[in-house]
PDB file of C-alpha atoms in Angstrom:
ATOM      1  CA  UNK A   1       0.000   0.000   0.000  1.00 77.00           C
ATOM      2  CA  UNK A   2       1.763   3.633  -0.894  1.00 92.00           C
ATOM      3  CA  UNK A   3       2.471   5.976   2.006  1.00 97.00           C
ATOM      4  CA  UNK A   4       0.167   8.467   2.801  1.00 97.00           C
ATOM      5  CA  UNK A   5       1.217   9.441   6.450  1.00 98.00           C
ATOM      6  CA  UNK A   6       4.455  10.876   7.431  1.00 98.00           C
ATOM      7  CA  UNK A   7       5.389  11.520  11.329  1.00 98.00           C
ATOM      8  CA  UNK A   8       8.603  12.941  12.659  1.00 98.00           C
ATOM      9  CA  UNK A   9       9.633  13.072  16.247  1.00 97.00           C
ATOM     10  CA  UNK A  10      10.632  16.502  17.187  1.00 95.00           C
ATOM     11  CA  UNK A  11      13.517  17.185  19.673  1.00 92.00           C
ATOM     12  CA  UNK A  12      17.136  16.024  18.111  1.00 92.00           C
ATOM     13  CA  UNK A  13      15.336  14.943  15.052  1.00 96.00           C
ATOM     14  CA  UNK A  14      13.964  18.314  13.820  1.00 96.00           C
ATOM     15  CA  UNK A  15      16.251  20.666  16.196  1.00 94.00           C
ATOM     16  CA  UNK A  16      18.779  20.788  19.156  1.00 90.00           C
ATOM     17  CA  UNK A  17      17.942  19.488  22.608  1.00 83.00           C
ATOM     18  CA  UNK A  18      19.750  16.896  24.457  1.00 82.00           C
ATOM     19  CA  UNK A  19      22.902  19.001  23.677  1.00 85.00           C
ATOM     20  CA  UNK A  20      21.283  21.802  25.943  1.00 89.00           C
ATOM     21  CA  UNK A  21      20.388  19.459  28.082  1.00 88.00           C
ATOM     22  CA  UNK A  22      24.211  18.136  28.755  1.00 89.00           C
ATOM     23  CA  UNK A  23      25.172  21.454  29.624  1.00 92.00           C
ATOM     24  CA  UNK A  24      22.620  21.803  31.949  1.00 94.00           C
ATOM     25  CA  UNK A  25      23.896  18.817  33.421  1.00 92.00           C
ATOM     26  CA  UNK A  26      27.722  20.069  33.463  1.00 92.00           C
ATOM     27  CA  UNK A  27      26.378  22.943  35.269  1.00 94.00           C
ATOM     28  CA  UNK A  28      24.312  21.033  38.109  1.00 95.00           C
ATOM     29  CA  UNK A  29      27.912  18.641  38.730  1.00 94.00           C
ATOM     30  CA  UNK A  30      29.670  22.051  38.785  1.00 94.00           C
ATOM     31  CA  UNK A  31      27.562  23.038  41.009  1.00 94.00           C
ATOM     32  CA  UNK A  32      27.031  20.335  43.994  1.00 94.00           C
ATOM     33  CA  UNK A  33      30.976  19.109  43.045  1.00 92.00           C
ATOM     34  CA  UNK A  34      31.932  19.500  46.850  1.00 90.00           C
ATOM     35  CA  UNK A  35      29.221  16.767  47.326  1.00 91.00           C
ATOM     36  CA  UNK A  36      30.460  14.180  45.301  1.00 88.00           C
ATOM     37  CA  UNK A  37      32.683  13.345  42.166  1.00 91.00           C
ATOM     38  CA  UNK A  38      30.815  13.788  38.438  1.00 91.00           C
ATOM     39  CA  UNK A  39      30.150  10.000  37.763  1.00 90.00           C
ATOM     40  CA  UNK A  40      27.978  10.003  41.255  1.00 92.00           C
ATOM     41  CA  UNK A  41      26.273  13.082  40.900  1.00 94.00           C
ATOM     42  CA  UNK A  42      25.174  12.149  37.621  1.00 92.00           C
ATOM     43  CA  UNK A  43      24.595   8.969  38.643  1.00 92.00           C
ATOM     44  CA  UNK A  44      21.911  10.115  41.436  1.00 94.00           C
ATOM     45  CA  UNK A  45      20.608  12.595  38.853  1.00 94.00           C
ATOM     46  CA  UNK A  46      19.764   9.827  36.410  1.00 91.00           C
ATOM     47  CA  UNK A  47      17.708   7.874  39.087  1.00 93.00           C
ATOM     48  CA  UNK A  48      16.049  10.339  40.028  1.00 96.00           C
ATOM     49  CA  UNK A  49      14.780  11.440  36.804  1.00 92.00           C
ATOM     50  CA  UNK A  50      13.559   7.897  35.861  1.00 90.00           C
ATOM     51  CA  UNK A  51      12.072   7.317  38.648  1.00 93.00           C
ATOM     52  CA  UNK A  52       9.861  10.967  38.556  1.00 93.00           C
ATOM     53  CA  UNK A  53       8.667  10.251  34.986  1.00 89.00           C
ATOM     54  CA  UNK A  54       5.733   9.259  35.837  1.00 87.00           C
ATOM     55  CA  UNK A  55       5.327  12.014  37.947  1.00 89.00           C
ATOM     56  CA  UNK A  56       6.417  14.834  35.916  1.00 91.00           C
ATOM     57  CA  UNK A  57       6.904  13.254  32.486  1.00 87.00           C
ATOM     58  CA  UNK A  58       9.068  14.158  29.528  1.00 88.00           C
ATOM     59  CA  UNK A  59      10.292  17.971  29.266  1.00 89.00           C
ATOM     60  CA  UNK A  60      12.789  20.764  31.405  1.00 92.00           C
ATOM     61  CA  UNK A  61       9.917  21.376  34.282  1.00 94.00           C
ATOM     62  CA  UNK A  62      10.224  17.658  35.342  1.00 94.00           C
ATOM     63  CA  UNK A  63      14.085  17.693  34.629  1.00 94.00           C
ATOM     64  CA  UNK A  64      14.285  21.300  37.048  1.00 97.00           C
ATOM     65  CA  UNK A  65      12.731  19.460  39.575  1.00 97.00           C
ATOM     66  CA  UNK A  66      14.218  16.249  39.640  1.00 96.00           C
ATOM     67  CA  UNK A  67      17.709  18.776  40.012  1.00 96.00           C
ATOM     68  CA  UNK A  68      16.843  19.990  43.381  1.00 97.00           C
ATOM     69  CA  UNK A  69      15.552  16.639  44.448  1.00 97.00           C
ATOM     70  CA  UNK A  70      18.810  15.349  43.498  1.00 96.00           C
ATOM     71  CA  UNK A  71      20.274  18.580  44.847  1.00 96.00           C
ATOM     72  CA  UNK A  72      19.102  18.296  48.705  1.00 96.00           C
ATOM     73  CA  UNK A  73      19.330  14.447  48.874  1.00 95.00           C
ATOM     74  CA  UNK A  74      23.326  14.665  48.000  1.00 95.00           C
ATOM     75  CA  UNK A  75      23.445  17.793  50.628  1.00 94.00           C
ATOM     76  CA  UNK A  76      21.620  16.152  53.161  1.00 93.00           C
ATOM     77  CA  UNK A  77      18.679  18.573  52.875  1.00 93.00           C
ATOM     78  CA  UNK A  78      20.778  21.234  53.189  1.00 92.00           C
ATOM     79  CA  UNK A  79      20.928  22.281  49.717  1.00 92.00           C
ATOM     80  CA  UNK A  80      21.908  26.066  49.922  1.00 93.00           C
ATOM     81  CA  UNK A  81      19.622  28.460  49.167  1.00 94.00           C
ATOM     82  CA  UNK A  82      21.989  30.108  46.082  1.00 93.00           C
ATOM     83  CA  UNK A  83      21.919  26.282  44.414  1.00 95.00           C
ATOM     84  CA  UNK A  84      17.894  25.846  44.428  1.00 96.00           C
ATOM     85  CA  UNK A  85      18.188  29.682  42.599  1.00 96.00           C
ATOM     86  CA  UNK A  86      20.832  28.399  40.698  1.00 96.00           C
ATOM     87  CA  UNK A  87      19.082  25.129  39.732  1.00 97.00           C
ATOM     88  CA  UNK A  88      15.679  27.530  38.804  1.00 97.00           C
ATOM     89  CA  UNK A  89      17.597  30.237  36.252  1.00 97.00           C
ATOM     90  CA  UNK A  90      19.103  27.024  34.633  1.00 96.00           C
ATOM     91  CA  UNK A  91      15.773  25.405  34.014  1.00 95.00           C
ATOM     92  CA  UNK A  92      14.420  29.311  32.605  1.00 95.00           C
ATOM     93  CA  UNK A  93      17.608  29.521  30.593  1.00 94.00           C
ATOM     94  CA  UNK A  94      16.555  26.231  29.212  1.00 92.00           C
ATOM     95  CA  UNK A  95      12.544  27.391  28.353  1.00 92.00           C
ATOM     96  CA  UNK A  96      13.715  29.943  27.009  1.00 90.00           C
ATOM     97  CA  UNK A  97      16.914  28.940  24.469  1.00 89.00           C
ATOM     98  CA  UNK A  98      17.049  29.633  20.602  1.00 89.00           C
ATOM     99  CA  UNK A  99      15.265  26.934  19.088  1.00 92.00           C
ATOM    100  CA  UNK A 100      17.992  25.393  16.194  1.00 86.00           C
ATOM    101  CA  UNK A 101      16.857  23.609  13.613  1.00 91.00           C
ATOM    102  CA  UNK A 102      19.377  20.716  12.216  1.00 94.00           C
ATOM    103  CA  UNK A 103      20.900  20.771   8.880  1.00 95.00           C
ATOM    104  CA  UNK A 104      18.616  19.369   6.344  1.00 96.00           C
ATOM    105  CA  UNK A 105      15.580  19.842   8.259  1.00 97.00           C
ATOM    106  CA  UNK A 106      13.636  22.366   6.027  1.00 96.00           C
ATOM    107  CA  UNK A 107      14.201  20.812   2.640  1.00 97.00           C
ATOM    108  CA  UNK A 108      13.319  17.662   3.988  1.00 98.00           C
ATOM    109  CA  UNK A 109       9.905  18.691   5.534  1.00 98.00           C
ATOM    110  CA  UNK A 110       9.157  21.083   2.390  1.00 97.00           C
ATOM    111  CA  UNK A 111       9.963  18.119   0.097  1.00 97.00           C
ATOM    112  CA  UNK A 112       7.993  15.557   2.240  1.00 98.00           C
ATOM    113  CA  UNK A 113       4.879  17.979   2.691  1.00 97.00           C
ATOM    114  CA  UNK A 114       4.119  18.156  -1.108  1.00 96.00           C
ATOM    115  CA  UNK A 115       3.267  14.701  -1.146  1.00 96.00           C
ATOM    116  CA  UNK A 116       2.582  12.812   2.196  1.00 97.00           C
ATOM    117  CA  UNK A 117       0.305  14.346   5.354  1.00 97.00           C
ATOM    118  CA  UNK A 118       2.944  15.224   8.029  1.00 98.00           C
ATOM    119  CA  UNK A 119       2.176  14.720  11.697  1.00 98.00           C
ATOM    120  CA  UNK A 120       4.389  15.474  14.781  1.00 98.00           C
ATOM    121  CA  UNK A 121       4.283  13.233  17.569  1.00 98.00           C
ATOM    122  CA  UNK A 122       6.741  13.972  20.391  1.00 95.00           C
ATOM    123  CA  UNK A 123       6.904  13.540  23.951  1.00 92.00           C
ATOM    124  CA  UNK A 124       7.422  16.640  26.226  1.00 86.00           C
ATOM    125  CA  UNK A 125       5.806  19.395  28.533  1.00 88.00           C
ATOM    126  CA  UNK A 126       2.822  20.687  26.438  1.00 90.00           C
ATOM    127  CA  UNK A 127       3.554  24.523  26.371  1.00 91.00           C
ATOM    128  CA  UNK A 128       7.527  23.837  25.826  1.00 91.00           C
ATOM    129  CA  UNK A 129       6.646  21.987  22.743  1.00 93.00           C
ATOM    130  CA  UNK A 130       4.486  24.330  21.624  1.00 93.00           C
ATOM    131  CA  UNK A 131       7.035  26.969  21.852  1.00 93.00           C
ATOM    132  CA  UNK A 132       9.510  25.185  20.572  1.00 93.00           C
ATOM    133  CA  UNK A 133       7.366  24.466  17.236  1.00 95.00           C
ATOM    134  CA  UNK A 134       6.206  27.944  16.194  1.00 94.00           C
ATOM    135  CA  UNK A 135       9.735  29.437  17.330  1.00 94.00           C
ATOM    136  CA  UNK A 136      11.163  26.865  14.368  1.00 94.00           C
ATOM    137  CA  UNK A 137       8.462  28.227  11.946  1.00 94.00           C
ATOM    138  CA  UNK A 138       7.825  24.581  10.637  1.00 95.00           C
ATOM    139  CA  UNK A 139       4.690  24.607  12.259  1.00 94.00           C
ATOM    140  CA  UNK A 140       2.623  24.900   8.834  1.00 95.00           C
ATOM    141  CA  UNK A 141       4.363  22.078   7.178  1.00 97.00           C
ATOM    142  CA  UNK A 142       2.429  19.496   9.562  1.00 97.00           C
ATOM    143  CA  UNK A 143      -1.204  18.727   8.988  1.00 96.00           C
ATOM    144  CA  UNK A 144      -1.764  17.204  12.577  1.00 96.00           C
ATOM    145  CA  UNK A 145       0.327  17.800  16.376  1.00 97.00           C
ATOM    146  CA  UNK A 146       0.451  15.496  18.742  1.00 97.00           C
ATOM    147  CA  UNK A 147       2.234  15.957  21.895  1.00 96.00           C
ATOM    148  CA  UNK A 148       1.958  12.990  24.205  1.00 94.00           C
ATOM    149  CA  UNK A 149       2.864  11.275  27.336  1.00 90.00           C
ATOM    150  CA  UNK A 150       4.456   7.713  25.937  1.00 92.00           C
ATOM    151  CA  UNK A 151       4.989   6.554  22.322  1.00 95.00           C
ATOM    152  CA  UNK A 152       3.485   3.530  23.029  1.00 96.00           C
ATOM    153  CA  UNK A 153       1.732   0.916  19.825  1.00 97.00           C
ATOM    154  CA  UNK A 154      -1.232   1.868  20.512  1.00 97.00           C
ATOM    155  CA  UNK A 155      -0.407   6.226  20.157  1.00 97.00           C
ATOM    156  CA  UNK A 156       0.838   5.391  17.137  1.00 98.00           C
ATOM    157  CA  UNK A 157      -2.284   3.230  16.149  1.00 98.00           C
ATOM    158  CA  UNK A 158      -4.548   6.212  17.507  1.00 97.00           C
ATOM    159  CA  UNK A 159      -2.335   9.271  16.122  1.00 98.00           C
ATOM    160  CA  UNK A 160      -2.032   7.751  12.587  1.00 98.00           C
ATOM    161  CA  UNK A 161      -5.513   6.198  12.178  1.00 97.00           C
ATOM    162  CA  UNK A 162      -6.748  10.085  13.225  1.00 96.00           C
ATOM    163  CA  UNK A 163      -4.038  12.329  11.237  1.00 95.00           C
ATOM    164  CA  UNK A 164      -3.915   9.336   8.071  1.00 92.00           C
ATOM    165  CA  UNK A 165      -4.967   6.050   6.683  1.00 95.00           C
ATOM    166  CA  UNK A 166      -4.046   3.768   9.253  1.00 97.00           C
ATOM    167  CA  UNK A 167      -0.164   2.891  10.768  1.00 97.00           C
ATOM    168  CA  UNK A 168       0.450   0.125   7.351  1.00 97.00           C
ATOM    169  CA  UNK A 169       0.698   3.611   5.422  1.00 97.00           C
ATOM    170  CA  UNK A 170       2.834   5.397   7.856  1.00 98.00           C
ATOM    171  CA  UNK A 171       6.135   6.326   8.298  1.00 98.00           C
ATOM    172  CA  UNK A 172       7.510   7.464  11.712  1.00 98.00           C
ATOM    173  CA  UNK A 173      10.966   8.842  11.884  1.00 98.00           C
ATOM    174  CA  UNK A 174      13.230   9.860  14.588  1.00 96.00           C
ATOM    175  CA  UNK A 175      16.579   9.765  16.883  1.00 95.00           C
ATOM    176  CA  UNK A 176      15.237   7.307  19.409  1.00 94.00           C
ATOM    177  CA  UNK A 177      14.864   3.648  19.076  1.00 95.00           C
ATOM    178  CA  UNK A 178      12.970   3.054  21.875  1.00 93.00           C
ATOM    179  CA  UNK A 179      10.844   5.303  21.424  1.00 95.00           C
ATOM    180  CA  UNK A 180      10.169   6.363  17.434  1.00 96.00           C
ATOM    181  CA  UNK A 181      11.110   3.205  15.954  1.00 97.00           C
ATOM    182  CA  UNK A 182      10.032  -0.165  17.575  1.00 97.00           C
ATOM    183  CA  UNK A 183       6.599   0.981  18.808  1.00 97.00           C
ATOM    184  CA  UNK A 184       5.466   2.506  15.226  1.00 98.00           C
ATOM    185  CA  UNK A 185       6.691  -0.791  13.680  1.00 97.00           C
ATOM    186  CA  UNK A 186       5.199  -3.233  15.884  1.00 97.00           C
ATOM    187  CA  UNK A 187       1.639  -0.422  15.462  1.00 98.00           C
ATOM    188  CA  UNK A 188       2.297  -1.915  11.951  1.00 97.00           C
ATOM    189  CA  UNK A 189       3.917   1.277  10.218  1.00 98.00           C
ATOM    190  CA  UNK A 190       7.421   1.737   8.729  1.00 98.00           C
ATOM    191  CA  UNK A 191       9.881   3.180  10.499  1.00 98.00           C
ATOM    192  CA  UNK A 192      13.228   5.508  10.132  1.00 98.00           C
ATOM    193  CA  UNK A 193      16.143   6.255  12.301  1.00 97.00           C
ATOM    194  CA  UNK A 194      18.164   9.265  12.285  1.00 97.00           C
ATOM    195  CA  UNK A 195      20.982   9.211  14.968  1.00 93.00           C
ATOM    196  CA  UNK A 196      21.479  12.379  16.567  1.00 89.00           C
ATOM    197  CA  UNK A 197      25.056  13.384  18.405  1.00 81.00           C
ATOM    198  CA  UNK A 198      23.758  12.557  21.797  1.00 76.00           C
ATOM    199  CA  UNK A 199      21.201  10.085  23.133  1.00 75.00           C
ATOM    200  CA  UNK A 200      19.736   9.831  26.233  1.00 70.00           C
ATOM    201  CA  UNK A 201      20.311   6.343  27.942  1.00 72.00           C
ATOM    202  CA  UNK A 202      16.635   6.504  28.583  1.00 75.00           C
ATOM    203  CA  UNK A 203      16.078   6.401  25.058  1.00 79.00           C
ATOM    204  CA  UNK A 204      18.202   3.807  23.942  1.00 75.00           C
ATOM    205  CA  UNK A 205      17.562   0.741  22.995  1.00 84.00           C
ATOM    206  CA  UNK A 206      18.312  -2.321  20.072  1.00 86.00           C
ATOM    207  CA  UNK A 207      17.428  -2.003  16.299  1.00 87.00           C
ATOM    208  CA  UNK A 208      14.986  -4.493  14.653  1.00 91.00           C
ATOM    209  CA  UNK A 209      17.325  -6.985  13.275  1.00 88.00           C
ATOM    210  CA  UNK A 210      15.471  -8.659   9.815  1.00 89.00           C
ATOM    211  CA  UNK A 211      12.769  -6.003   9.461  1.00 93.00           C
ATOM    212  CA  UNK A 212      12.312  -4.836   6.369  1.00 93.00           C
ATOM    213  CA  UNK A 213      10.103  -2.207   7.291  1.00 95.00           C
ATOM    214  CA  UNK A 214      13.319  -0.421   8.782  1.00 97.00           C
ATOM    215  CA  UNK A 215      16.092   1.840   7.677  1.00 97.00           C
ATOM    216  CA  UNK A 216      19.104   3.680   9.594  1.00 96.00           C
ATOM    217  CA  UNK A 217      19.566   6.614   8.377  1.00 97.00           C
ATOM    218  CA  UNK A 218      22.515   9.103   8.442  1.00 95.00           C
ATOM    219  CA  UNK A 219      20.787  12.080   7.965  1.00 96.00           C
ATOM    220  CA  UNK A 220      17.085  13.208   7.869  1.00 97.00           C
ATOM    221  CA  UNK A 221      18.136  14.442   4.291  1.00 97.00           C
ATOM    222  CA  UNK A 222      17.911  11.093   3.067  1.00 98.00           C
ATOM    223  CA  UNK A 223      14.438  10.477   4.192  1.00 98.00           C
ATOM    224  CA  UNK A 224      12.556  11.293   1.270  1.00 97.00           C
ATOM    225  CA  UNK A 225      14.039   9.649  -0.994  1.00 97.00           C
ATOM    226  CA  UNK A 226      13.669   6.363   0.995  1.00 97.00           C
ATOM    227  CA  UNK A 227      10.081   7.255   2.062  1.00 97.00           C
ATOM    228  CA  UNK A 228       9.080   7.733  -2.005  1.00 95.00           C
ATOM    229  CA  UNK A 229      10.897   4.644  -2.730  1.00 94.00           C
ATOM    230  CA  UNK A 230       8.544   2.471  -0.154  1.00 93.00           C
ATOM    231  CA  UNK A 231       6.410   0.226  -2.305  1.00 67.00           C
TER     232      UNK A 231
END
């Protein structure tokens, strides 16, 4: 059947994010350093961000917090007052940075948008994301948003059978295997992955081995060529 539904994850598949977010996180160990070496601050960080996502979800609100948690359980609860303020401008700093779009990103969409319905489906805080898109200005290129709590089989089974003709004429790309690729394919759609510079060990996970409805990419420049090619 030909492709009629395109979706693209958004952050470090359309522009720059987990890069912002390392800083961030050079900044908190910089910060808290006389409380323990790098490899255990990030180490505490970590847990206590996965273990908060269902509290807080996806996005720099839930990430701010889970800092100061981390923050006053490595001080004792004695995290000084100029950290939590520190911890707060970083998270604001982080709302409110340049959205970048990556190389390749605009000719891709405008080339993909003349012939397939584009969709975004990304995780995150609600209002971030929303920034995030009309700061980019790709906003018109996509024919449905959807910003949601878990890229799960059945989201993409919802999102595409609302936004398209059903997940077996889809096409969900992105940077994160867990998350863009083996849900959309086992939904029953095809699926693309473009590595990004950084990955969050959240986020990673194997490739399909044998699948043919799979492709690596190395750049999200070579996605419509293989999406046209489909069938």
């Amino acid at each position: 059947m030909p492709i009629t539904t395109v979706g693209l994850d958004a952050d470090d598949t359309l522009w720059h994010n987990e890069t912002i977010f390392r800083l961030t996180h050079d900044r908190f160990a910089e910060m808290l350093a006389e409380h323990g070496d790098r490899e255990v601050i990030e180490a505490r960080l970590a847990a206590t961000e996965q273990r908060n996502l269902r509290l807080y979800g996806y996005g720099i609100k839930g990430f701010t917090l889970s800092m100061i948690e981390t923050a006053m359980e490595l001080t004792g609860g004695n995290a000084p007052a100029g950290v939590i303020r520190e911890i707060l401008a970083c998270g604001r700093e982080m709302l409110g940075h340049p959205v970048e779009p990556l190389p390749g990103v605009d000719d891709a969409l405008a080339r993909l948008s003349e012939r397939y319905r584009l969709v975004l489906i990304t995780k995150g805080d609600l209002m971030d994301q929303e920034r995030k898109l009309a700061a980019s200005e790709l906003g018109d290129l996509f024919a449905g948003v959807e910003i949601v709590s878990e890229k799960t089989v059945d989201t993409y089974r919802t999102v595409f059978a609302r936004h398209g003709t059903g997940a077996e004429q889809a096409v969900m790309a992105g940077n994160s295997m867990k998350s863009d690729v083996l849900p959309a394919i086992a939904a029953g759609a095809w699926a693309a992955h473009i590595p990004y510079v950084i990955t969050w060990a959240h986020e990673l996970a194997d490739a399909p081995v044998g699948e043919a409805r799979f492709v690596a990419l190395e750049s999200i420049s070579e996605l419509p060529g293989w999406v046209e090619g489909i069938g």
